[in-house]
Amino acid sequence: MWCSRLLSYPLSQGQCSSYRARTALAQLNRVLEAELESIRGAGTWKSERVITSKQGPRIHVEGSRGEILNFCANNYLGLSSHPEVIRSGLEALEKFGAGLSSVRFICGTQNIHKNLEEKISRFHQREDAILYASCFDANTGIFEALLTPEDAVLSDELNHASIIDGIRLCKANKYRYKHMDMQDLEAKLLDTQKHRLRLVATDGAFSMDGDIAPLKEICSLAQKYQALVFIDECHATGFLGPNGRGTDELLGVMDQVDIVNSTLGKALGGAAGGYTTGPKALINLLRQRSRPYLFSNSLPPAVVGCASKALDLLMESNAITQSMVAKTKRFRSKMAAAGFSILGNDHPICPVMLGEARLASVMADDMLERGIYVIGFSYPVVPKGKARIRVQISAVHSEDDIDRCVEAFTEVGRKHGALP
Ligand code: PLP
């Protein structure tokens, strides 16, 4: 028997299979430990701080005393703990239960799912919408369902990981254009004229630099070469544009962008969930073919209730959206006056550029000691020499919160030589 040959003493069949299982497990552990060590060695280990309160502008964090001002959530509009959003989630939970124990097409569609899809398409002024468990799912589900080997997809090189994964899954011809480089995009559009459909895919706003895709130029190139335009609006929905409709509203091209994917897990209540909104025929096709939709559970009613109320609040008034714009301006201008360099154009993602990885990391630690929670990003998440602390502004930060954050940055920046 296999293990008896190795061990030089006989084992029963039962003992032999258990020995084999333990050997396989020991081997797995060795492989995993080596892999984990290489992550630590590369300095890319991600540790997680534990929050012991609701998400919001002020939180409690395990290991830190008192209230901490939170400047690193995607809670752009502060709706994650808005009383009306929470109440709506609770009502949906009570009326519609904890969950559907089913995918949508078997017995997982409730009227609240249909109502939310209708609300999303009205919000974005598109024909129809389809819900997913996350925008990651929406992004991994769309390209494979829509594009075939006859088609081509042209993707910005800095697009989100979920777009990259979604494109990997599809059989279309794949082209990657340089970040926001319209000459390169045009060259690739010229190259792809032989294909049946051409789809340009871009983040509306890019989360590392807070920069905004040049949608006007992308749409006019798409028109010139008869291509479709897809945007991921996770860092735009709810707060970019005069009414928070997103990058396409901000840049005046709502009628030229064909497909929008976005999340319910950031500005729109922050629970979870994602969606695609666009032409009715596309949404019908996704309901038939999109694998993360077909083979994954329906969104839980409480999540649907929260997102639905978040959209109501935004459709009633643009006051929350506008308050975030004002606060972003306050932070950016005060930081610039203090001598810091901030990337991006008027987006609430404000990358404070520091250069050295160590500087970003020690400054973020010192900020936490002063009661401000921010995160340092360095290589390989961002290019070498471009380490930064990414600050995210929310509509529910008070002006005082913003001023405290700027003061802490100034103090810590002087201490570490990032400011004169
Ligand atoms: N797209 C972008 C640009 C994102 O930043 C994220 C989340 O970080 C996603 C997609 C995935 O969104 P979700 O959390 O809904 O899966």
Tab-separated table of C-alpha atoms and ligand atoms in Angstrom:
chain	number	residue	atom	x	y	z
A	1	MET	CA	0.000	0.000	0.000
A	2	TRP	CA	1.168	3.570	-0.818
A	3	CYS	CA	1.747	4.810	2.766
A	4	SER	CA	3.128	1.481	4.013
A	5	ARG	CA	5.799	1.739	1.344
A	6	LEU	CA	6.743	5.171	2.663
A	7	LEU	CA	6.546	4.322	6.339
A	8	SER	CA	8.213	0.886	6.416
A	9	TYR	CA	5.507	-0.440	8.742
A	10	PRO	CA	2.086	-1.721	7.729
A	11	LEU	CA	-1.104	0.371	8.117
A	12	SER	CA	-4.730	-0.648	7.765
A	13	GLN	CA	-6.702	0.840	4.836
A	14	GLY	CA	-8.491	3.295	7.209
A	15	GLN	CA	-5.201	4.383	8.817
A	16	CYS	CA	-3.684	4.785	5.389
A	17	SER	CA	-6.389	7.147	4.066
A	18	SER	CA	-6.250	9.252	7.232
A	19	TYR	CA	-2.417	9.432	6.955
A	20	ARG	CA	-2.769	10.477	3.323
A	21	ALA	CA	-5.281	13.193	4.231
A	22	ARG	CA	-2.975	14.541	6.978
A	23	THR	CA	-0.021	14.540	4.616
A	24	ALA	CA	-2.024	16.462	2.009
A	25	LEU	CA	-3.096	18.973	4.661
A	26	ALA	CA	0.481	19.413	5.904
A	27	GLN	CA	1.598	19.993	2.321
A	28	LEU	CA	-1.206	22.550	1.792
A	29	ASN	CA	-0.175	24.382	4.976
A	30	ARG	CA	3.433	24.558	3.788
A	31	VAL	CA	2.334	25.996	0.424
A	32	LEU	CA	0.005	28.524	2.079
A	33	GLU	CA	2.550	29.640	4.699
A	34	ALA	CA	5.126	30.248	1.950
A	35	GLU	CA	2.585	32.284	-0.020
A	36	LEU	CA	1.553	34.310	3.061
A	37	GLU	CA	5.202	34.956	3.895
A	38	SER	CA	5.790	36.261	0.383
A	39	ILE	CA	2.881	38.706	0.798
A	40	ARG	CA	4.369	39.908	4.128
A	41	GLY	CA	7.832	40.097	2.564
A	42	ALA	CA	6.522	42.210	-0.336
A	43	GLY	CA	5.040	44.661	2.206
A	44	THR	CA	1.552	44.258	0.733
A	45	TRP	CA	-0.134	42.624	3.733
A	46	LYS	CA	-3.515	44.193	4.390
A	47	SER	CA	-4.606	44.322	8.016
A	48	GLU	CA	-8.141	45.218	8.962
A	49	ARG	CA	-9.134	47.590	11.754
A	50	VAL	CA	-12.274	46.534	13.590
A	51	ILE	CA	-15.101	49.090	13.866
A	52	THR	CA	-17.420	48.610	16.839
A	53	SER	CA	-20.122	51.133	15.856
A	54	LYS	CA	-22.311	51.993	12.826
A	55	GLN	CA	-20.543	53.285	9.729
A	56	GLY	CA	-20.542	57.086	9.799
A	57	PRO	CA	-18.443	60.234	10.070
A	58	ARG	CA	-17.689	59.346	13.716
A	59	ILE	CA	-16.933	55.754	14.578
A	60	HIS	CA	-15.439	53.640	17.353
A	61	VAL	CA	-12.460	51.497	16.428
A	62	GLU	CA	-11.128	48.580	18.479
A	63	GLY	CA	-7.837	49.572	20.118
A	64	SER	CA	-8.438	53.352	19.842
A	65	ARG	CA	-10.010	55.421	22.581
A	66	GLY	CA	-13.050	57.652	22.041
A	67	GLU	CA	-14.684	58.762	18.818
A	68	ILE	CA	-12.656	58.642	15.637
A	69	LEU	CA	-13.391	60.893	12.655
A	70	ASN	CA	-13.725	58.603	9.654
A	71	PHE	CA	-12.304	59.894	6.361
A	72	CYS	CA	-11.898	56.614	4.482
A	73	ALA	CA	-15.375	55.213	3.772
A	74	ASN	CA	-17.248	55.320	0.468
A	75	ASN	CA	-20.185	56.661	2.502
A	76	TYR	CA	-20.195	59.758	0.283
A	77	LEU	CA	-23.659	60.957	1.256
A	78	GLY	CA	-23.744	59.653	4.806
A	79	LEU	CA	-26.751	57.451	4.002
A	80	SER	CA	-25.251	54.281	5.568
A	81	SER	CA	-26.689	55.277	8.916
A	82	HIS	CA	-29.415	57.729	7.839
A	83	PRO	CA	-32.439	57.160	10.139
A	84	GLU	CA	-34.944	56.969	7.244
A	85	VAL	CA	-32.759	54.508	5.338
A	86	ILE	CA	-32.473	52.283	8.416
A	87	ARG	CA	-36.234	52.475	9.081
A	88	SER	CA	-37.017	51.515	5.500
A	89	GLY	CA	-34.649	48.523	5.773
A	90	LEU	CA	-36.323	47.416	9.016
A	91	GLU	CA	-39.814	47.713	7.497
A	92	ALA	CA	-38.775	45.630	4.477
A	93	LEU	CA	-37.208	43.039	6.791
A	94	GLU	CA	-40.418	42.759	8.834
A	95	LYS	CA	-42.786	42.684	5.860
A	96	PHE	CA	-40.759	40.626	3.371
A	97	GLY	CA	-38.565	38.478	5.614
A	98	ALA	CA	-34.849	37.838	5.913
A	99	GLY	CA	-34.356	36.579	2.380
A	100	LEU	CA	-35.714	34.644	-0.555
A	101	SER	CA	-33.816	31.337	-0.312
A	102	SER	CA	-33.859	31.419	-4.086
A	103	VAL	CA	-32.481	32.965	-7.231
A	104	ARG	CA	-34.655	35.500	-9.035
A	105	PHE	CA	-36.037	33.275	-11.813
A	106	ILE	CA	-37.137	30.418	-9.541
A	107	CYS	CA	-39.025	32.078	-6.696
A	108	GLY	CA	-36.807	34.987	-5.704
A	109	THR	CA	-38.527	38.031	-7.219
A	110	GLN	CA	-40.669	40.188	-4.924
A	111	ASN	CA	-42.516	43.364	-5.846
A	112	ILE	CA	-39.818	45.349	-3.957
A	113	HIS	CA	-37.150	44.013	-6.355
A	114	LYS	CA	-39.204	45.079	-9.376
A	115	ASN	CA	-39.939	48.476	-7.765
A	116	LEU	CA	-36.252	49.078	-7.042
A	117	GLU	CA	-35.286	48.186	-10.636
A	118	GLU	CA	-37.893	50.616	-11.932
A	119	LYS	CA	-36.605	53.333	-9.553
A	120	ILE	CA	-32.982	52.785	-10.638
A	121	SER	CA	-33.859	53.114	-14.322
A	122	ARG	CA	-35.897	56.263	-13.603
A	123	PHE	CA	-32.993	57.730	-11.578
A	124	HIS	CA	-30.538	57.144	-14.431
A	125	GLN	CA	-33.106	57.939	-17.160
A	126	ARG	CA	-32.573	54.546	-18.827
A	127	GLU	CA	-35.092	52.018	-20.178
A	128	ASP	CA	-34.659	49.247	-17.624
A	129	ALA	CA	-32.427	47.906	-14.832
A	130	ILE	CA	-31.400	44.565	-13.338
A	131	LEU	CA	-30.216	43.954	-9.759
A	132	TYR	CA	-27.203	41.878	-8.712
A	133	ALA	CA	-25.774	40.911	-5.322
A	134	SER	CA	-22.931	43.383	-5.963
A	135	CYS	CA	-21.470	45.594	-8.681
A	136	PHE	CA	-18.599	43.116	-8.803
A	137	ASP	CA	-21.209	40.594	-9.992
A	138	ALA	CA	-22.767	43.089	-12.417
A	139	ASN	CA	-19.315	43.644	-13.942
A	140	THR	CA	-18.445	39.962	-14.146
A	141	GLY	CA	-21.861	39.162	-15.625
A	142	ILE	CA	-22.234	41.659	-18.433
A	143	PHE	CA	-19.354	41.179	-20.894
A	144	GLU	CA	-19.705	37.412	-21.262
A	145	ALA	CA	-23.466	37.690	-21.792
A	146	LEU	CA	-23.232	40.531	-24.296
A	147	LEU	CA	-20.079	39.978	-26.364
A	148	THR	CA	-19.015	37.092	-28.610
A	149	PRO	CA	-15.806	36.309	-30.570
A	150	GLU	CA	-17.231	38.515	-33.346
A	151	ASP	CA	-17.058	41.564	-31.043
A	152	ALA	CA	-14.373	43.735	-29.412
A	153	VAL	CA	-14.057	45.386	-26.018
A	154	LEU	CA	-11.770	48.395	-25.444
A	155	SER	CA	-10.954	48.943	-21.785
A	156	ASP	CA	-9.079	51.720	-19.919
A	157	GLU	CA	-5.905	50.199	-18.429
A	158	LEU	CA	-6.793	51.469	-14.932
A	159	ASN	CA	-10.325	50.069	-14.837
A	160	HIS	CA	-11.508	48.376	-11.637
A	161	ALA	CA	-10.541	44.746	-10.988
A	162	SER	CA	-14.128	43.572	-11.487
A	163	ILE	CA	-14.239	45.018	-15.028
A	164	ILE	CA	-10.926	43.331	-15.774
A	165	ASP	CA	-12.264	40.008	-14.457
A	166	GLY	CA	-15.536	40.401	-16.377
A	167	ILE	CA	-13.625	41.033	-19.606
A	168	ARG	CA	-11.392	38.000	-18.942
A	169	LEU	CA	-14.514	35.841	-18.837
A	170	CYS	CA	-15.831	36.940	-22.225
A	171	LYS	CA	-14.756	35.663	-25.628
A	172	ALA	CA	-14.624	39.030	-27.377
A	173	ASN	CA	-11.377	40.461	-28.783
A	174	LYS	CA	-9.715	42.453	-25.993
A	175	TYR	CA	-7.949	45.805	-26.290
A	176	ARG	CA	-6.530	47.880	-23.431
A	177	TYR	CA	-6.041	51.602	-24.045
A	178	LYS	CA	-3.719	53.857	-22.044
A	179	HIS	CA	-5.386	55.562	-19.092
A	180	MET	CA	-7.727	58.287	-20.412
A	181	ASP	CA	-5.597	58.548	-23.569
A	182	MET	CA	-7.950	59.508	-26.398
A	183	GLN	CA	-5.325	59.109	-29.129
A	184	ASP	CA	-4.709	55.545	-28.058
A	185	LEU	CA	-8.448	54.851	-27.823
A	186	GLU	CA	-8.985	56.246	-31.322
A	187	ALA	CA	-6.154	54.094	-32.723
A	188	LYS	CA	-7.758	51.030	-31.162
A	189	LEU	CA	-11.215	51.976	-32.419
A	190	LEU	CA	-9.724	52.195	-35.910
A	191	ASP	CA	-8.123	48.772	-35.442
A	192	THR	CA	-11.392	47.171	-34.406
A	193	GLN	CA	-13.619	48.307	-37.284
A	194	LYS	CA	-13.799	44.751	-38.590
A	195	HIS	CA	-15.664	43.546	-35.513
A	196	ARG	CA	-19.461	43.331	-35.192
A	197	LEU	CA	-19.925	45.256	-31.904
A	198	ARG	CA	-17.308	47.490	-30.274
A	199	LEU	CA	-17.748	48.360	-26.597
A	200	VAL	CA	-15.650	51.015	-24.840
A	201	ALA	CA	-15.521	50.283	-21.093
A	202	THR	CA	-14.367	52.787	-18.485
A	203	ASP	CA	-14.760	53.697	-14.834
A	204	GLY	CA	-16.673	57.002	-14.647
A	205	ALA	CA	-14.454	58.078	-11.737
A	206	PHE	CA	-11.234	56.232	-10.868
A	207	SER	CA	-10.927	55.376	-7.211
A	208	MET	CA	-7.149	55.660	-6.727
A	209	ASP	CA	-6.601	59.099	-8.259
A	210	GLY	CA	-10.096	60.610	-7.973
A	211	ASP	CA	-9.875	61.499	-11.683
A	212	ILE	CA	-12.883	61.521	-13.989
A	213	ALA	CA	-13.047	59.816	-17.386
A	214	PRO	CA	-13.242	62.271	-20.343
A	215	LEU	CA	-16.719	61.037	-21.281
A	216	LYS	CA	-17.471	63.833	-23.753
A	217	GLU	CA	-14.437	62.829	-25.824
A	218	ILE	CA	-15.071	59.089	-25.353
A	219	CYS	CA	-18.686	59.490	-26.505
A	220	SER	CA	-17.754	61.531	-29.552
A	221	LEU	CA	-15.125	58.939	-30.580
A	222	ALA	CA	-17.704	56.206	-29.976
A	223	GLN	CA	-20.140	58.038	-32.257
A	224	LYS	CA	-17.476	58.511	-34.941
A	225	TYR	CA	-16.602	54.786	-34.943
A	226	GLN	CA	-20.059	53.462	-34.069
A	227	ALA	CA	-19.059	51.956	-30.753
A	228	LEU	CA	-21.050	51.489	-27.562
A	229	VAL	CA	-20.062	53.121	-24.249
A	230	PHE	CA	-20.151	51.342	-20.876
A	231	ILE	CA	-19.344	53.143	-17.593
A	232	ASP	CA	-18.844	51.885	-14.046
A	233	GLU	CA	-20.324	54.538	-11.783
A	234	CYS	CA	-19.525	53.119	-8.340
A	235	HIS	CA	-17.632	56.296	-7.361
A	236	ALA	CA	-20.108	58.684	-9.001
A	237	THR	CA	-23.713	57.525	-8.513
A	238	GLY	CA	-25.581	59.738	-6.079
A	239	PHE	CA	-23.135	62.625	-5.951
A	240	LEU	CA	-21.526	63.602	-9.280
A	241	GLY	CA	-23.519	65.977	-11.490
A	242	PRO	CA	-26.026	68.626	-10.382
A	243	ASN	CA	-28.570	65.960	-9.349
A	244	GLY	CA	-26.151	63.176	-8.419
A	245	ARG	CA	-26.942	61.096	-11.505
A	246	GLY	CA	-23.248	60.492	-12.106
A	247	THR	CA	-20.355	61.258	-14.408
A	248	ASP	CA	-22.575	61.242	-17.492
A	249	GLU	CA	-24.771	63.980	-15.957
A	250	LEU	CA	-21.713	65.948	-14.797
A	251	LEU	CA	-20.283	65.937	-18.329
A	252	GLY	CA	-23.594	66.368	-20.160
A	253	VAL	CA	-23.634	63.017	-21.979
A	254	MET	CA	-26.477	61.114	-20.284
A	255	ASP	CA	-28.050	60.435	-23.677
A	256	GLN	CA	-24.780	59.138	-25.180
A	257	VAL	CA	-23.649	56.565	-22.607
A	258	ASP	CA	-25.332	53.261	-23.425
A	259	ILE	CA	-24.781	51.122	-20.324
A	260	VAL	CA	-24.269	52.046	-16.670
A	261	ASN	CA	-23.163	49.629	-13.961
A	262	SER	CA	-23.126	50.820	-10.378
A	263	THR	CA	-23.330	49.834	-6.728
A	264	LEU	CA	-25.812	50.161	-3.901
A	265	GLY	CA	-22.882	49.578	-1.532
A	266	LYS	CA	-21.329	53.036	-1.501
A	267	ALA	CA	-23.321	56.315	-1.702
A	268	LEU	CA	-26.756	54.650	-2.002
A	269	GLY	CA	-27.047	53.416	1.590
A	270	GLY	CA	-23.856	51.405	1.653
A	271	ALA	CA	-25.401	47.996	2.364
A	272	ALA	CA	-24.677	45.849	-0.709
A	273	GLY	CA	-25.939	45.188	-4.201
A	274	GLY	CA	-25.233	46.359	-7.702
A	275	TYR	CA	-27.012	46.830	-10.987
A	276	THR	CA	-26.888	47.348	-14.736
A	277	THR	CA	-29.147	49.948	-16.303
A	278	GLY	CA	-29.538	50.569	-20.040
A	279	PRO	CA	-31.538	49.428	-23.081
A	280	LYS	CA	-34.471	47.089	-22.355
A	281	ALA	CA	-33.247	44.416	-24.768
A	282	LEU	CA	-29.885	44.271	-22.987
A	283	ILE	CA	-31.538	43.921	-19.567
A	284	ASN	CA	-33.801	41.172	-20.956
A	285	LEU	CA	-30.719	39.351	-22.277
A	286	LEU	CA	-28.906	39.657	-18.936
A	287	ARG	CA	-31.910	38.085	-17.154
A	288	GLN	CA	-31.550	35.105	-19.515
A	289	ARG	CA	-27.760	34.785	-19.750
A	290	SER	CA	-25.868	36.604	-17.021
A	291	ARG	CA	-24.390	33.932	-14.761
A	292	PRO	CA	-24.014	35.901	-11.470
A	293	TYR	CA	-27.709	36.878	-11.844
A	294	LEU	CA	-28.949	33.416	-12.800
A	295	PHE	CA	-26.983	31.419	-10.253
A	296	SER	CA	-26.893	33.595	-7.118
A	297	ASN	CA	-29.470	34.502	-4.496
A	298	SER	CA	-31.817	37.492	-4.717
A	299	LEU	CA	-30.938	40.656	-2.807
A	300	PRO	CA	-32.254	40.456	0.791
A	301	PRO	CA	-35.364	42.618	1.418
A	302	ALA	CA	-33.650	44.751	4.091
A	303	VAL	CA	-30.960	45.708	1.556
A	304	VAL	CA	-33.624	46.493	-1.056
A	305	GLY	CA	-35.513	48.620	1.498
A	306	CYS	CA	-32.405	50.672	2.378
A	307	ALA	CA	-31.365	51.310	-1.242
A	308	SER	CA	-34.897	52.179	-2.262
A	309	LYS	CA	-35.151	54.863	0.440
A	310	ALA	CA	-31.696	56.223	-0.471
A	311	LEU	CA	-32.899	56.742	-4.059
A	312	ASP	CA	-36.141	58.388	-2.838
A	313	LEU	CA	-34.117	60.875	-0.796
A	314	LEU	CA	-31.958	61.735	-3.812
A	315	MET	CA	-34.903	62.064	-6.189
A	316	GLU	CA	-36.770	64.348	-3.747
A	317	SER	CA	-33.957	66.914	-3.536
A	318	ASN	CA	-30.371	67.508	-4.567
A	319	ALA	CA	-29.514	69.152	-1.229
A	320	ILE	CA	-27.433	66.224	0.111
A	321	THR	CA	-25.468	65.966	-3.137
A	322	GLN	CA	-24.733	69.679	-3.150
A	323	SER	CA	-23.626	69.705	0.472
A	324	MET	CA	-21.008	67.079	-0.339
A	325	VAL	CA	-19.729	69.182	-3.235
A	326	ALA	CA	-19.266	72.173	-0.914
A	327	LYS	CA	-17.409	70.093	1.668
A	328	THR	CA	-15.107	68.576	-0.930
A	329	LYS	CA	-14.220	72.094	-2.122
A	330	ARG	CA	-13.517	73.192	1.458
A	331	PHE	CA	-11.150	70.260	2.101
A	332	ARG	CA	-9.327	70.524	-1.224
A	333	SER	CA	-8.797	74.289	-1.028
A	334	LYS	CA	-7.688	74.284	2.636
A	335	MET	CA	-5.229	71.420	2.020
A	336	ALA	CA	-3.809	73.190	-1.047
A	337	ALA	CA	-3.429	76.392	0.991
A	338	ALA	CA	-1.564	74.390	3.654
A	339	GLY	CA	0.895	73.285	0.947
A	340	PHE	CA	-0.300	69.757	0.141
A	341	SER	CA	-0.726	68.433	-3.364
A	342	ILE	CA	-4.086	66.725	-4.020
A	343	LEU	CA	-4.795	64.699	-7.161
A	344	GLY	CA	-8.046	64.583	-9.120
A	345	ASN	CA	-10.702	67.045	-10.161
A	346	ASP	CA	-13.238	68.100	-7.510
A	347	HIS	CA	-13.987	64.495	-6.573
A	348	PRO	CA	-14.586	63.581	-2.881
A	349	ILE	CA	-11.750	61.076	-3.288
A	350	CYS	CA	-8.842	63.341	-2.359
A	351	PRO	CA	-5.446	61.615	-2.712
A	352	VAL	CA	-2.935	63.575	-0.593
A	353	MET	CA	0.320	62.935	-2.481
A	354	LEU	CA	3.332	62.124	-0.316
A	355	GLY	CA	5.664	60.107	-2.553
A	356	GLU	CA	7.367	57.737	-0.127
A	357	ALA	CA	5.520	54.642	1.115
A	358	ARG	CA	6.952	54.940	4.637
A	359	LEU	CA	5.901	58.581	4.918
A	360	ALA	CA	2.310	57.714	3.917
A	361	SER	CA	2.193	54.893	6.418
A	362	VAL	CA	3.643	56.762	9.446
A	363	MET	CA	1.541	59.835	8.718
A	364	ALA	CA	-1.652	57.701	8.574
A	365	ASP	CA	-0.716	56.151	11.968
A	366	ASP	CA	-0.088	59.581	13.473
A	367	MET	CA	-3.417	60.843	12.104
A	368	LEU	CA	-5.188	57.999	13.920
A	369	GLU	CA	-3.473	58.989	17.150
A	370	ARG	CA	-5.036	62.420	16.621
A	371	GLY	CA	-8.459	60.789	16.166
A	372	ILE	CA	-8.576	60.838	12.330
A	373	TYR	CA	-8.938	57.589	10.412
A	374	VAL	CA	-7.290	57.717	6.962
A	375	ILE	CA	-5.414	55.086	4.966
A	376	GLY	CA	-2.030	55.222	3.245
A	377	PHE	CA	-1.681	53.575	-0.182
A	378	SER	CA	1.645	52.574	-1.671
A	379	TYR	CA	3.175	50.290	-4.315
A	380	PRO	CA	1.861	47.955	-5.775
A	381	VAL	CA	-1.634	49.446	-5.244
A	382	VAL	CA	-0.329	52.727	-6.738
A	383	PRO	CA	2.864	53.299	-8.802
A	384	LYS	CA	6.273	53.392	-7.040
A	385	GLY	CA	7.104	56.860	-5.681
A	386	LYS	CA	3.436	57.888	-5.735
A	387	ALA	CA	2.421	56.856	-2.231
A	388	ARG	CA	-0.444	58.827	-0.818
A	389	ILE	CA	-3.066	59.060	1.894
A	390	ARG	CA	-6.512	58.765	0.344
A	391	VAL	CA	-9.064	60.990	2.077
A	392	GLN	CA	-12.774	60.572	1.290
A	393	ILE	CA	-15.193	63.363	2.066
A	394	SER	CA	-18.798	62.725	3.037
A	395	ALA	CA	-21.842	65.018	3.075
A	396	VAL	CA	-22.182	64.297	6.806
A	397	HIS	CA	-18.751	65.599	7.764
A	398	SER	CA	-19.268	68.949	9.434
A	399	GLU	CA	-17.146	71.945	8.416
A	400	ASP	CA	-15.515	71.578	11.807
A	401	ASP	CA	-14.649	67.906	11.054
A	402	ILE	CA	-13.016	68.978	7.804
A	403	ASP	CA	-11.054	71.747	9.494
A	404	ARG	CA	-9.876	69.306	12.202
A	405	CYS	CA	-8.696	66.907	9.511
A	406	VAL	CA	-6.751	69.668	7.709
A	407	GLU	CA	-5.210	70.838	11.010
A	408	ALA	CA	-4.124	67.287	11.883
A	409	PHE	CA	-2.610	66.838	8.388
A	410	THR	CA	-0.713	70.118	8.740
A	411	GLU	CA	0.668	69.163	12.169
A	412	VAL	CA	1.614	65.621	11.119
A	413	GLY	CA	2.965	66.814	7.736
A	414	ARG	CA	5.287	69.321	9.487
A	415	LYS	CA	6.406	66.705	11.995
A	416	HIS	CA	7.464	64.327	9.217
A	417	GLY	CA	8.900	66.893	6.819
A	418	ALA	CA	6.094	66.612	4.223
A	419	LEU	CA	5.491	70.371	4.675
A	420	PRO	CA	8.110	73.102	5.203
B	1	PLP	N1	-16.404	48.977	-9.451
B	1	PLP	C1	-15.664	49.896	-8.786
B	1	PLP	C2	-15.051	51.035	-9.551
B	1	PLP	C3	-15.479	49.785	-7.395
B	1	PLP	O1	-14.739	50.685	-6.729
B	1	PLP	C4	-16.073	48.693	-6.713
B	1	PLP	C5	-15.889	48.494	-5.270
B	1	PLP	O2	-14.889	48.735	-4.678
B	1	PLP	C6	-16.824	47.762	-7.453
B	1	PLP	C7	-16.974	47.935	-8.819
B	1	PLP	C8	-17.513	46.607	-6.786
B	1	PLP	O3	-18.644	47.105	-6.111
B	1	PLP	P1	-19.428	46.186	-5.063
B	1	PLP	O4	-18.861	46.504	-3.722
B	1	PLP	O5	-20.864	46.556	-5.209
B	1	PLP	O6	-19.168	44.784	-5.467
